[in-house]
Coordinates of C-alpha atoms in Angstrom, one line a residue:
X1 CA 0.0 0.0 0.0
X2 CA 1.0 3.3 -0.5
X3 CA 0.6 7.1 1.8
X4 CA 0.6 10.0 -0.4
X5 CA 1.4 13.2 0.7
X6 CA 2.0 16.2 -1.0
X7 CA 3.6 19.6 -0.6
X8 CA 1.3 22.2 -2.5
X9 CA 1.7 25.9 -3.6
X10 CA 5.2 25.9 -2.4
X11 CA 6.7 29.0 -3.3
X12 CA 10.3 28.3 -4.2
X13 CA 11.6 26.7 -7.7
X14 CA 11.6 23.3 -8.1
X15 CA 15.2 22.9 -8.6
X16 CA 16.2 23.6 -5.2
X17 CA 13.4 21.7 -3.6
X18 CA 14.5 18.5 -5.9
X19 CA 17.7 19.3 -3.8
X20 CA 16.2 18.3 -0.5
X21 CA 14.1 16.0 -1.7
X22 CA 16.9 13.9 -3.4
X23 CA 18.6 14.0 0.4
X24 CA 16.1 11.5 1.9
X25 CA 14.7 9.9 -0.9
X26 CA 15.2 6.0 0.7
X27 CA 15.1 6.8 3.9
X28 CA 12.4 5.9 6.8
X29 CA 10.9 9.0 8.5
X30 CA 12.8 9.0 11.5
X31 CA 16.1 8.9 9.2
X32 CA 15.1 12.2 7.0
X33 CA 14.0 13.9 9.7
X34 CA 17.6 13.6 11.9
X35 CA 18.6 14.7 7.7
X36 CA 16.3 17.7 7.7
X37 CA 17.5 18.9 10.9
X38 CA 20.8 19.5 9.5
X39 CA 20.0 20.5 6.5
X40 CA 20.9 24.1 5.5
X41 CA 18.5 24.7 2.9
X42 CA 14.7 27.1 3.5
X43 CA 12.7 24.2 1.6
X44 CA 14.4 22.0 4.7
X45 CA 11.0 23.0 7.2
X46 CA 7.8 22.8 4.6
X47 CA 9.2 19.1 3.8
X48 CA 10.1 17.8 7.0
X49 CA 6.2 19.0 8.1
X50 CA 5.3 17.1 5.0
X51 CA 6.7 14.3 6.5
X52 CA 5.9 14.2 10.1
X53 CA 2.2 14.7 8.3
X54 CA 2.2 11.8 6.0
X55 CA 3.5 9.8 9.2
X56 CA 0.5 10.7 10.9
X57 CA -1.8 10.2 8.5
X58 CA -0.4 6.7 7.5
X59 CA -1.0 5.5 11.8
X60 CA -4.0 7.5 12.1
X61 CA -5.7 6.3 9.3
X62 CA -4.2 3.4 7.6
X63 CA -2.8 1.9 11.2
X64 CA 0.8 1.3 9.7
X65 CA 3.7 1.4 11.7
X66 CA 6.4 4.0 11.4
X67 CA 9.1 1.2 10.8
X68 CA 7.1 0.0 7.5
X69 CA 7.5 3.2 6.0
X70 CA 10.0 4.8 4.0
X71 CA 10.3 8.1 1.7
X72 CA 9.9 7.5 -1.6

């Protein structure tokens, strides 16, 4: 099964959100987030909330665990 999440009306070009994204393509949640943290980039925030969201949504509403998942 797969969680869908997306980032919407993001105001920044594509190109240096591809950046960030490319960083934790692969990884679980818990792994991109520790990623994000350190990350030095302003498109760093909107997609670890995107994240911590489709983490949520994907318990709340699928009743996945967190260690199932990973960013894809």
């Amino acid at each position: 099964m797969q969680v869908i999440a997306k980032l919407r009306y993001y105001r920044q070009s594509p190109r240096k959100v591809r950046i960030v994204t490319d960083l934790v393509r692969g990884l679980d949640p818990s792994e991109a987030l520790a990623q994000l943290q350190f990350a030095n980039k302003r498109s760093a925030g909107p997609i670890s909330k995107l994240i911590q969201s489709a983490v949520a949504n994907a318990k709340h509403n699928f009743s996945v665990e967190e260690k199932e998942l990973y960013i894809q």
